[in-house]
Amino acid sequence: MDFNDSPEEAAYRDKARAWLAENAAAHLAEHGEPKPTTPEHMAAGKAWQARKAAAGYACITWPAAIGGGGGTPIQSVIFGQEETKAGVGYGYFTIGLGMCVPTVMAFADDATKQRFVSPAVKGEEIWCQLFSEPAGGSDVAALRTRAVKDGEDWVINGQKVWTTGAHYCDYGIVLVRTDVDAPKHKGLTMFWIDMRDPAVEVRPIHQMTGGREFNEVYFTDLRVKDSQRLGGIGDGWKVALVTLMNERLAVGGSAGPDYRQVMELARGLSGANGPALKDTAFREKLADWYVNSQGLKFTRFRTMTALSRGQTPGPESSIGKIISANQLQDLANTAVEAQGEYGILTDPGLSPMEAAFQNSLMWAPGLRIAGGTDEILKNIIAERVLGLPGDVRVDKDVAFKDMPTGR
Amino acid sequence: MDFDYSDDQKFLKDEARKFLAARCPPSVVRGVLDDPAKSYDAGLWSAVAEQGWLGAAIPEDYDGLGLGRVELCAIAEELGRAVAPIPFASTVYILAEAVMAYGSEEQKAAILPRVAAGELIGCLATSEGPGVITPSALQARVEGGKLFGVKIPVTDGDAAAMALVLANEGGRPGLFLVDLKASGVKVETLESLDPTRGVARLTFDGAAADRLGEAGQGFELVQAILDRAAVLLAFEQLGGADRCLEMAREYALGRYAFGRVIAGYQAMKHKLADMYVKNEVARSNAYYGAWALNVDAPELPTAAAAARIAASDAFWFASKESIQVHGGMGFTWDVDCHLYYRRSRQLSLVAGAPKLWKERLVSELEKKNAA
Ligand SMILES: Cc1cc2nc3c(=O)[nH]c(=O)nc-3n(C[C@H](O)[C@H](O)[C@H](O)COP(=O)(O)OP(=O)(O)OC[C@H]3O[C@@H](n4cnc5c(N)ncnc54)[C@H](O)[C@@H]3O)c2cc1C
């Protein structure tokens, strides 16, 4: 039980810190801090990723031969902590490098891997994940997008939805139905596709945050080669599970303010009986948030310890998102309510902390849904950690085409 | 970073679990519960002493095993699982830890070997009535080395031979070691929520009092002692919470309703998943506390508070929802659920309720942020 860095870890941290001090400054001098979602912001993100890759700080746990850092999971966590402290970081690569490219590495042929892995690590190409459809988000296996064999090629028709980053991505992995006579899990196949193909149409969706980070994606007679297939025909569900497993491992410190910022805010706010920070009910909430945040941080450390002892962490990492997404929502709401009537303002120039709490309040519902809803994550814990029976599955042995559907 | 028990510690923990499975089955706990004359199980107490657990963290110079605090945490976790009906916490986490941290050489030599041998049971006496004890409300007083006043309730006060008593001396609070077998002490056993742990009213009328630590520092000292105890208690709470989840899981997998096991219903699955999440958050915070306690880190006050808050929450939730999962059976005397429900309340209150720890945690965070 040792909370401190081991000598090797401390040495790595020093090295990373020194590199970040120099390179973050150089990067910021060159690019400044452009507004998120602008082309300048994307360019800055790609430049930062390239800089990291050149120094072995991109995809730290991947072999150096494919462009990674050849390091350990703990080194990856250490670098992440220091990078956050250094105040640089871009979200464009998380889905691609965390989920899509690992799936390509696991299932593609050597030529495909050669072609795609290194450019993705360097930030030259960005990937998206095209799983969800109007007919299936939680129940991904209910998807309807069809791929039909035509000579040597496959022809894809259908629609995906809520695809993060589809509007700026170069490539994507897409799960489609290749057999409607089989039960739903048996008739799926995975492909990689070129998002710039004219047969792919991307339509941004307006989110409740006001932003447009995710999209509808339409396929009209999109032709793909059989060599773009990832895994066997009809094995798409197994391939998707690998992607989703990596999703849980892609350790993304949840963005947004934490208990420290709320404390800072409350220090300067007046409450009914003096400063808001002195309000008992408020203090109790603050304590709970702190305890949860620490709990999650140390749970990650426990996972790292297991990894460093050669064990594989299991689905128990699902607890992270349940807690952090719900907590962000609660914390943001409390902070907004503490501002009184003023809390409804979202003008970054007027609102405390540039309206960070108002922003989080509007993002939190999405965080509770994306990457598995609270309910699905609890099912995962119940079934795979605690070994409880699965839910009743009325569609398990039914051919997909005979499955009951609602809207 | 290494955030888990070591292999040796895991071995110790496994052995402790096996030992307690054999020596402390629920029948032993119920033996104390059902017999008003019994405040703890004496047989288990001496067996535990023979294992060396009472002196696990006591240095070898004082006849202990000289292990670290993490080993003690591992034992605590197993004692909590077994809802062991013995005055372990009062004696080991509180009396022994307090004497090791603040005792004079004489006090150490007089007390620690007797604790390690199982010959001396301790207790902590601070409360004097409903609500929280504050410097201005403190009534007990020491005059010319003699203690006067009433302490109620005192956990393990009926079994203990030595008490740590908070009392004013010259108008300032101090902490005193009092021999409960000497004259000037009256002990009355009281009924409580958790009869598997003894509770008493101690009335002092001129009992000899020997100061521990500096004069006038009673409140600070009690807090520092509770910081240490809180980490160890958090492990007991965690052990109890884990057992509640296990019992609920086992029951849910065997009980049928509407043609299928109730463990297949999502309301039950999500309840058990919620228990699991709370227990893991508590475990992670407890590990941080164990580290801070073991190396006496400056982070101990925050780490102890976080460990205690998370563990109190987890054990409360697991103990009440485990009864719910057991349905009507869970509400009976014969099913073990209530042993844990009682113990969860006992452990949450005995070293300051979670509300107090939350306040303490936030004041610590304020200090840290101001610095
Ligand atoms: C910000 C954001 C980004 C996203 N990015 C992507 C992306 O890049 N790529 C992609 O493929 N998808 C993406 N998604 C889609 C996301 O994965 C789905 O929205 C999510 O899995 C939920 O599916 P759904 O929206 O169809 O909801 P539904 O599945 O229709 O669920 C509706 C409600 O029913 C509940 N429910 C469903 N099934 C069960 C069950 N078995 N038991 C109990 N309750 C149940 C859900 O928990 C939810 O409360 C994104 C979503 C968001 C919000």
mmCIF file of C-alpha atoms in Angstrom, chain A residues 1-6 9 74 77 259-260 263-264 267 277-278 280 283-288 290-292 294-296 298-302 304-305 308-309 311 316 319 322-323 374-379 381-383 385-392, chain B residues 1-7 9-10 70 235 245 249 252-253 260-261 263-266 268-270 272-274 276-277 280-281 283-285 287-288 290-291 294 299 302-303 305-307 309-310 355 357-359 361-363 365-370:
data_model
loop_
_atom_site.group_PDB
_atom_site.id
_atom_site.type_symbol
_atom_site.label_atom_id
_atom_site.label_comp_id
_atom_site.label_asym_id
_atom_site.label_seq_id
_atom_site.Cartn_x
_atom_site.Cartn_y
_atom_site.Cartn_z
ATOM 1 C CA MET A 1 0.000 0.000 0.000
ATOM 2 C CA ASP A 2 2.103 2.886 -1.218
ATOM 3 C CA PHE A 3 0.584 6.014 -2.602
ATOM 4 C CA ASN A 4 3.861 7.530 -3.754
ATOM 5 C CA ASP A 5 5.622 7.087 -7.075
ATOM 6 C CA SER A 6 8.173 4.304 -7.146
ATOM 7 C CA GLU A 9 7.711 6.286 -11.724
ATOM 8 C CA ILE A 74 1.185 3.640 -15.195
ATOM 9 C CA VAL A 77 -1.537 7.709 -16.348
ATOM 10 C CA TYR A 259 -15.230 20.230 -6.007
ATOM 11 C CA ARG A 260 -12.279 22.655 -5.959
ATOM 12 C CA MET A 263 -15.391 25.665 -3.274
ATOM 13 C CA GLU A 264 -13.691 28.597 -4.935
ATOM 14 C CA ARG A 267 -15.984 31.379 -1.032
ATOM 15 C CA LEU A 277 -19.181 28.227 1.768
ATOM 16 C CA LYS A 278 -20.271 28.344 5.425
ATOM 17 C CA THR A 280 -23.886 23.432 6.433
ATOM 18 C CA ARG A 283 -20.496 21.784 3.091
ATOM 19 C CA GLU A 284 -21.936 18.301 3.391
ATOM 20 C CA LYS A 285 -22.331 18.093 -0.367
ATOM 21 C CA LEU A 286 -18.813 19.344 -0.836
ATOM 22 C CA ALA A 287 -17.540 16.568 1.434
ATOM 23 C CA ASP A 288 -19.457 13.944 -0.527
ATOM 24 C CA TYR A 290 -14.549 15.149 -2.491
ATOM 25 C CA VAL A 291 -14.958 11.612 -1.176
ATOM 26 C CA ASN A 292 -16.347 10.405 -4.511
ATOM 27 C CA GLN A 294 -10.937 10.660 -4.388
ATOM 28 C CA GLY A 295 -12.672 7.290 -4.512
ATOM 29 C CA LEU A 296 -12.585 7.325 -8.305
ATOM 30 C CA PHE A 298 -7.862 5.755 -6.128
ATOM 31 C CA THR A 299 -10.008 3.183 -7.912
ATOM 32 C CA ARG A 300 -8.019 4.032 -11.043
ATOM 33 C CA PHE A 301 -4.837 3.593 -9.032
ATOM 34 C CA ARG A 302 -6.054 0.172 -7.943
ATOM 35 C CA MET A 304 -3.148 0.445 -12.421
ATOM 36 C CA THR A 305 -1.745 -1.635 -9.583
ATOM 37 C CA SER A 308 1.366 -3.530 -13.130
ATOM 38 C CA ARG A 309 1.070 -6.885 -11.330
ATOM 39 C CA GLN A 311 -3.598 -8.855 -13.887
ATOM 40 C CA GLU A 316 -15.471 -3.052 -12.638
ATOM 41 C CA ILE A 319 -18.231 2.426 -11.904
ATOM 42 C CA ILE A 322 -21.728 6.266 -13.299
ATOM 43 C CA ILE A 323 -20.269 8.297 -10.480
ATOM 44 C CA ASP A 374 -26.331 4.591 -16.205
ATOM 45 C CA GLU A 375 -28.811 1.748 -16.516
ATOM 46 C CA ILE A 376 -26.699 -0.257 -18.957
ATOM 47 C CA LEU A 377 -23.553 0.240 -16.846
ATOM 48 C CA LYS A 378 -25.396 -1.019 -13.774
ATOM 49 C CA ASN A 379 -26.500 -4.046 -15.757
ATOM 50 C CA ILE A 381 -21.804 -4.528 -13.030
ATOM 51 C CA ALA A 382 -24.689 -6.741 -11.949
ATOM 52 C CA GLU A 383 -24.143 -9.342 -14.661
ATOM 53 C CA VAL A 385 -19.037 -8.438 -11.827
ATOM 54 C CA LEU A 386 -21.684 -9.869 -9.518
ATOM 55 C CA GLY A 387 -22.696 -12.734 -11.814
ATOM 56 C CA LEU A 388 -26.435 -12.084 -11.709
ATOM 57 C CA PRO A 389 -28.699 -13.387 -14.501
ATOM 58 C CA GLY A 390 -29.178 -11.380 -17.678
ATOM 59 C CA ASP A 391 -32.415 -9.547 -18.364
ATOM 60 C CA VAL A 392 -35.197 -11.442 -20.105
ATOM 61 C CA MET B 1 2.540 3.544 -6.644
ATOM 62 C CA ASP B 2 1.228 0.280 -5.310
ATOM 63 C CA PHE B 3 -2.379 0.481 -4.286
ATOM 64 C CA ASP B 4 -3.306 -2.898 -2.897
ATOM 65 C CA TYR B 5 -2.404 -5.287 -0.110
ATOM 66 C CA SER B 6 0.926 -7.037 -0.647
ATOM 67 C CA ASP B 7 1.009 -10.820 -1.039
ATOM 68 C CA GLN B 9 -0.799 -8.983 3.730
ATOM 69 C CA LYS B 10 -3.249 -10.900 1.562
ATOM 70 C CA VAL B 70 -1.817 -1.957 6.919
ATOM 71 C CA PHE B 235 -11.957 -1.181 7.282
ATOM 72 C CA LEU B 245 -23.607 -7.400 -0.485
ATOM 73 C CA ARG B 249 -26.465 -11.588 -3.716
ATOM 74 C CA ALA B 252 -31.328 -13.058 -4.529
ATOM 75 C CA LEU B 253 -29.861 -15.908 -6.566
ATOM 76 C CA ARG B 260 -37.734 -16.602 -11.873
ATOM 77 C CA VAL B 261 -34.956 -15.751 -9.436
ATOM 78 C CA ALA B 263 -31.656 -11.640 -8.908
ATOM 79 C CA GLY B 264 -32.811 -11.437 -12.532
ATOM 80 C CA TYR B 265 -35.069 -8.437 -11.899
ATOM 81 C CA GLN B 266 -33.438 -5.187 -12.783
ATOM 82 C CA MET B 268 -32.655 -5.908 -7.665
ATOM 83 C CA LYS B 269 -29.676 -5.940 -10.034
ATOM 84 C CA HIS B 270 -29.333 -2.182 -9.913
ATOM 85 C CA LEU B 272 -26.812 -4.659 -5.871
ATOM 86 C CA ALA B 273 -24.775 -2.715 -8.439
ATOM 87 C CA ASP B 274 -25.279 0.433 -6.350
ATOM 88 C CA TYR B 276 -21.000 -2.599 -5.225
ATOM 89 C CA VAL B 277 -20.198 0.922 -6.434
ATOM 90 C CA GLU B 280 -15.578 0.131 -4.113
ATOM 91 C CA VAL B 281 -15.529 3.875 -3.490
ATOM 92 C CA ARG B 283 -12.437 0.586 -0.433
ATOM 93 C CA SER B 284 -10.401 3.048 -2.485
ATOM 94 C CA ASN B 285 -10.737 5.739 0.170
ATOM 95 C CA TYR B 287 -6.715 2.206 1.128
ATOM 96 C CA TYR B 288 -5.632 5.834 0.962
ATOM 97 C CA ALA B 290 -4.327 2.957 5.370
ATOM 98 C CA TRP B 291 -1.363 4.412 3.545
ATOM 99 C CA ASN B 294 0.908 3.593 8.080
ATOM 100 C CA GLU B 299 -2.661 13.927 4.777
ATOM 101 C CA THR B 302 -8.295 14.345 5.236
ATOM 102 C CA ALA B 303 -7.617 10.732 4.334
ATOM 103 C CA ALA B 305 -12.251 11.699 7.117
ATOM 104 C CA ALA B 306 -12.747 10.565 3.527
ATOM 105 C CA ALA B 307 -12.316 6.913 4.531
ATOM 106 C CA ILE B 309 -17.434 9.138 5.324
ATOM 107 C CA ALA B 310 -17.288 6.690 2.418
ATOM 108 C CA LYS B 355 -21.873 14.766 9.739
ATOM 109 C CA TRP B 357 -16.442 14.134 9.758
ATOM 110 C CA LYS B 358 -17.851 15.935 6.753
ATOM 111 C CA GLU B 359 -17.439 19.230 8.586
ATOM 112 C CA LEU B 361 -13.055 17.291 6.032
ATOM 113 C CA VAL B 362 -14.286 20.553 4.557
ATOM 114 C CA SER B 363 -12.429 22.639 7.162
ATOM 115 C CA LEU B 365 -9.862 21.406 2.602
ATOM 116 C CA GLU B 366 -10.420 25.082 3.372
ATOM 117 C CA LYS B 367 -7.104 25.219 5.208
ATOM 118 C CA LYS B 368 -5.368 23.493 2.315
ATOM 119 C CA ASN B 369 -6.900 25.829 -0.250
ATOM 120 C CA ALA B 370 -6.100 28.924 1.786
#
